[in-house]
Coordinates of C-alpha atoms and ligand atoms in Angstrom, one line a residue:
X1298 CA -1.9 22.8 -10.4
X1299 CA -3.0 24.6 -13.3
X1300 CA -6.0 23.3 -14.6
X1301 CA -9.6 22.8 -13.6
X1302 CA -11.9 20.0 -14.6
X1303 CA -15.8 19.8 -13.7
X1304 CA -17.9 16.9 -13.3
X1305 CA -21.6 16.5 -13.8
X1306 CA -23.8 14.0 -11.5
X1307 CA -24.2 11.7 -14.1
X1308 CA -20.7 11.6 -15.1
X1309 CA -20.1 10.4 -11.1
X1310 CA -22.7 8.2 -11.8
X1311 CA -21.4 6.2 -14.2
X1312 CA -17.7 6.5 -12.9
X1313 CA -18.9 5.0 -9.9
X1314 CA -21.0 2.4 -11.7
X1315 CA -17.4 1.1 -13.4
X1316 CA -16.1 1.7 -9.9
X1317 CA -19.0 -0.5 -8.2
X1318 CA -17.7 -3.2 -11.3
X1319 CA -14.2 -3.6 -10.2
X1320 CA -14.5 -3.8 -6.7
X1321 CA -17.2 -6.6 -7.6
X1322 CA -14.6 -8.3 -9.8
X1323 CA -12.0 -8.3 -6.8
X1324 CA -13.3 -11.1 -5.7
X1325 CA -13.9 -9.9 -1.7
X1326 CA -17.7 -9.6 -0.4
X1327 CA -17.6 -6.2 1.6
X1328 CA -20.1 -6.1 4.0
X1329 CA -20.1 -2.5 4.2
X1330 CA -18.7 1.0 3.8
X1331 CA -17.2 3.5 5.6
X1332 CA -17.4 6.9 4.4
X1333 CA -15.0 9.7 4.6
X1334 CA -17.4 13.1 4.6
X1335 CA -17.5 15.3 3.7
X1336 CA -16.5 14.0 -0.1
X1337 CA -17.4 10.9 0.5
X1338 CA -20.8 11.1 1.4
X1339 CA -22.4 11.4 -1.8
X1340 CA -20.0 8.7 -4.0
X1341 CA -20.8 6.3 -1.4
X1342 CA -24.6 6.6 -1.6
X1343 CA -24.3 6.3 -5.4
X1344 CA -21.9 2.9 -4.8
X1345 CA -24.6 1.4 -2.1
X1346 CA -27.1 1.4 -5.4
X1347 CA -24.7 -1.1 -7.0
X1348 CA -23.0 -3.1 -4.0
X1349 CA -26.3 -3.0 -1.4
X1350 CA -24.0 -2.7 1.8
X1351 CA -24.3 -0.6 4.3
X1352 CA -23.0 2.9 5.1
X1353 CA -21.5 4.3 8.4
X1354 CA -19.7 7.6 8.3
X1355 CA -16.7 9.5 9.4
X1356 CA -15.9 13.0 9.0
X1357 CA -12.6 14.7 9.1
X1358 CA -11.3 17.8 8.1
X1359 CA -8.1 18.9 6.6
X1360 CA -6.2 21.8 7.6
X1361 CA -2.9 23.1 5.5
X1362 CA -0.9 25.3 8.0
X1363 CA 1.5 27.6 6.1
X1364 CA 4.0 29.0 9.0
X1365 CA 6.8 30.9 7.6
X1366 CA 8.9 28.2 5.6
X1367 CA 7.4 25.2 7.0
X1368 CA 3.8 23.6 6.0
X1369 CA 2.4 21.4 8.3
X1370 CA -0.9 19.4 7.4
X1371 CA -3.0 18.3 10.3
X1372 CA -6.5 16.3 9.5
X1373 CA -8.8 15.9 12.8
X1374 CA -11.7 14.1 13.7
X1375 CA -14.8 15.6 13.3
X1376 CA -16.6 12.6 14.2
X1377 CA -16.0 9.1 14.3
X1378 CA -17.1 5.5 14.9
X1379 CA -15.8 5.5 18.4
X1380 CA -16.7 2.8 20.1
X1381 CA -16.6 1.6 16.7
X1382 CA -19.6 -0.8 16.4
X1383 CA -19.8 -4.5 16.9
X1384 CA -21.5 -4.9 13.7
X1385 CA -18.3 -4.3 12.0
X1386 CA -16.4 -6.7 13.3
X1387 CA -14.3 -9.1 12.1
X1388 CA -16.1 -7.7 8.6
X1389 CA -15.4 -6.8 4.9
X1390 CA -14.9 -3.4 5.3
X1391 CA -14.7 -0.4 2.1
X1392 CA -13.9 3.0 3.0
X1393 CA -15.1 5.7 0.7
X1394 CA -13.7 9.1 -0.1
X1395 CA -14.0 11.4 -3.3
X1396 CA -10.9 11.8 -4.4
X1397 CA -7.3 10.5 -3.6
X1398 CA -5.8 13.5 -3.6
X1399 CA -2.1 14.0 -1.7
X1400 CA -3.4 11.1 0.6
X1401 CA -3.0 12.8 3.7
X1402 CA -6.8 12.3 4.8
X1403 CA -6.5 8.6 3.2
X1404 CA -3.4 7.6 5.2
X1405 CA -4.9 9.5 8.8
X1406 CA -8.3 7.3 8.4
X1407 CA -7.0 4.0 6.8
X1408 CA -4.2 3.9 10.0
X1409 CA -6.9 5.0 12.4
X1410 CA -9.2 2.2 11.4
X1411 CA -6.7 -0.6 10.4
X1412 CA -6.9 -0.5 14.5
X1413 CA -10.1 -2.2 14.1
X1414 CA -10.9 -5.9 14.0
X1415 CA -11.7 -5.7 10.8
X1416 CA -11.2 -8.9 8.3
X1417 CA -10.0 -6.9 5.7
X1418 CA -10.2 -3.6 4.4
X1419 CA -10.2 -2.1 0.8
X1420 CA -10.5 2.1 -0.2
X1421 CA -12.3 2.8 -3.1
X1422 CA -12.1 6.8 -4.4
X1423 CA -14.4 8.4 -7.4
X1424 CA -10.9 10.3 -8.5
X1425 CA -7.5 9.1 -8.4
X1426 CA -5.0 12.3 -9.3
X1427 CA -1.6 11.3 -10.4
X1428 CA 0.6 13.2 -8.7
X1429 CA 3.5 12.9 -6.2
X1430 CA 1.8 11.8 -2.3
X1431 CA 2.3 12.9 0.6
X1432 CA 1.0 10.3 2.3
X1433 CA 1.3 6.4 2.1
X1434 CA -1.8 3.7 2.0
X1435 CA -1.0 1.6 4.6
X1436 CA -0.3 -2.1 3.2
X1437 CA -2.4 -4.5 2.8
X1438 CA -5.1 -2.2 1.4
X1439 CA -6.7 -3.4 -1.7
X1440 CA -7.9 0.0 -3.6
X1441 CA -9.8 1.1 -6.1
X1442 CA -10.3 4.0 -8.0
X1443 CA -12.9 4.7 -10.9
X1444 CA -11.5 7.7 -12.7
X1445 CA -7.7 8.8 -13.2
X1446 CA -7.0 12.3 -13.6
X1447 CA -3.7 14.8 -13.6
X1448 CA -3.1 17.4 -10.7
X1449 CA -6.0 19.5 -12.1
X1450 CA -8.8 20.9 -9.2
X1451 CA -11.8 18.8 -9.6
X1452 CA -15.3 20.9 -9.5
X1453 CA -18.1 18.7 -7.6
X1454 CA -21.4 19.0 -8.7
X1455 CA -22.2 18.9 -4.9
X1456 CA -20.5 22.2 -4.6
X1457 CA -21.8 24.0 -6.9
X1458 CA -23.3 27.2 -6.5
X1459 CA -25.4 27.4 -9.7
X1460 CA -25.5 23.7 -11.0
X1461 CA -26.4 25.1 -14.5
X1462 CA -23.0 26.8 -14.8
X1463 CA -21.7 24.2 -13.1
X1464 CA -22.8 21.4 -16.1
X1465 CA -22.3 24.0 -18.8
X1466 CA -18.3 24.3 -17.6
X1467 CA -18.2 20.0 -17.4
X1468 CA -19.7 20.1 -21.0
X1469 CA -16.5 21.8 -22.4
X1470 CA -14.0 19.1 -20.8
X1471 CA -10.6 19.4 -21.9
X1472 CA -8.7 16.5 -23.3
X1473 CA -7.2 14.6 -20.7
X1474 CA -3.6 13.7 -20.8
Ligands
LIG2616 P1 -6.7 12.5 0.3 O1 -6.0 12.0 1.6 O2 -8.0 11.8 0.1 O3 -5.8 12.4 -0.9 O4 -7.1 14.0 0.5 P2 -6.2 15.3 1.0 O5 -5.9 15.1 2.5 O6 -5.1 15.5 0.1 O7 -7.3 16.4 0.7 C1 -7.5 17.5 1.5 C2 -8.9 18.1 1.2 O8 -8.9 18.6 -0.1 C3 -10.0 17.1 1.3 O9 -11.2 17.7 1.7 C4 -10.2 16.7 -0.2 O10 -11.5 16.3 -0.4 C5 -9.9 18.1 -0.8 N1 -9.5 18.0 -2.2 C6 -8.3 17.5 -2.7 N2 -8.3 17.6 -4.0 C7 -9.5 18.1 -4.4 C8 -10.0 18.5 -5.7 O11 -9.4 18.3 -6.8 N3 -11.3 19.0 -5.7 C9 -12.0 19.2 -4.6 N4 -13.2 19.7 -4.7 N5 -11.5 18.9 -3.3 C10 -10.2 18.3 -3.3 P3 -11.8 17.5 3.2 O12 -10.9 18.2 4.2 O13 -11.9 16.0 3.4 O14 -13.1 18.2 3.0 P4 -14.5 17.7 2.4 O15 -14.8 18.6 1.2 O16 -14.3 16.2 1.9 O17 -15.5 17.8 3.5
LIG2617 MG1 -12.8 14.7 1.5

């Protein structure tokens, strides 16, 4: 991965408006969201303005273990809807992360919670890099994604250290391939 790319609040904004359109389009009524924090958090606060569902959370965290000539990723629970609550099921249910990246974190979550009574479920990311995965979306799945980029590193406005810099390095966006 060579290449960075930064993106500006109101560039989520509206990706996540377009995003908010397709789901909408799909033709299934989720009844709420589940998001995947960190990442998640903030894309699906920014989706609940468009869809009006609900939000419950999850966190996880992602560890890349580089042991002599073997890598091993591990994700673990930081927390998690456990028992997950009754007003979830047999519902509509979205789960929301930033970016669908190697789709380790996707694949850990969406097998996790396809344990659930759930009616359906459907994963909607803000970023969709193309790339090979190392993970699988379980079938079954509809998902969603509102912007597609290469294998560059994405730079969240929400980690930003100065947010000024921050826009001023979004304004100068390379051509995307
Ligand atoms: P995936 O299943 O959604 O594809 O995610 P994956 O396990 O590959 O991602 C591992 C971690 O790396 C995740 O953070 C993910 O958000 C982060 N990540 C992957 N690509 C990018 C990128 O281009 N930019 C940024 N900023 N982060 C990226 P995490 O462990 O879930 O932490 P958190 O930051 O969401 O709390
Ligand atoms: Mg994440």
């Amino acid at each position: 991965m060579s290449e960075k790319i930064w993106y500006t609040y109101d560039e989520i904004h509206q990706a996540i408006r377009q995003l908010a359109q397709k789901i909408q389009a799909s033709g299934t009524r989720y009844d709420a969201m589940i998001a995947i924090g960190g990442g998640g958090f903030i894309p699906a606060r920014i989706l609940r303005s468009f869809l009006n569902i609900p939000i419950y959370a999850i966190t996880t965290a992602y560890y890349c273990n580089d042991q002599g000539h073997t890598t091993r990723d591990s994700v673990q629970k930081v927390q998690w809807l456990d028992p997950m609550p009754e007003s979830l099921k047999g519902k509509h249910v979205l789960v929301v992360d930033e970016v669908d990246d190697s789709r380790v974190t996707l694949q850990f979550c969406l097998e996790q919670l396809q344990q659930e009574d759930f009616a359906s479920m459907g994963v909607a990311v803000l970023h969709e890099k193309i790339k090979a995965k190392k993970g699988i979306l379980p079938p079954d799945i509809a998902y969603f994604s509102g912007l597609v980029t290469p294998d560059w590193w994405i730079n969240y406005p929400w980690d930003a250290d100065d947010i000024t810099e921050h826009n001023a390095l979004a304004a100068q966006k390379p051509q995307l391939p």
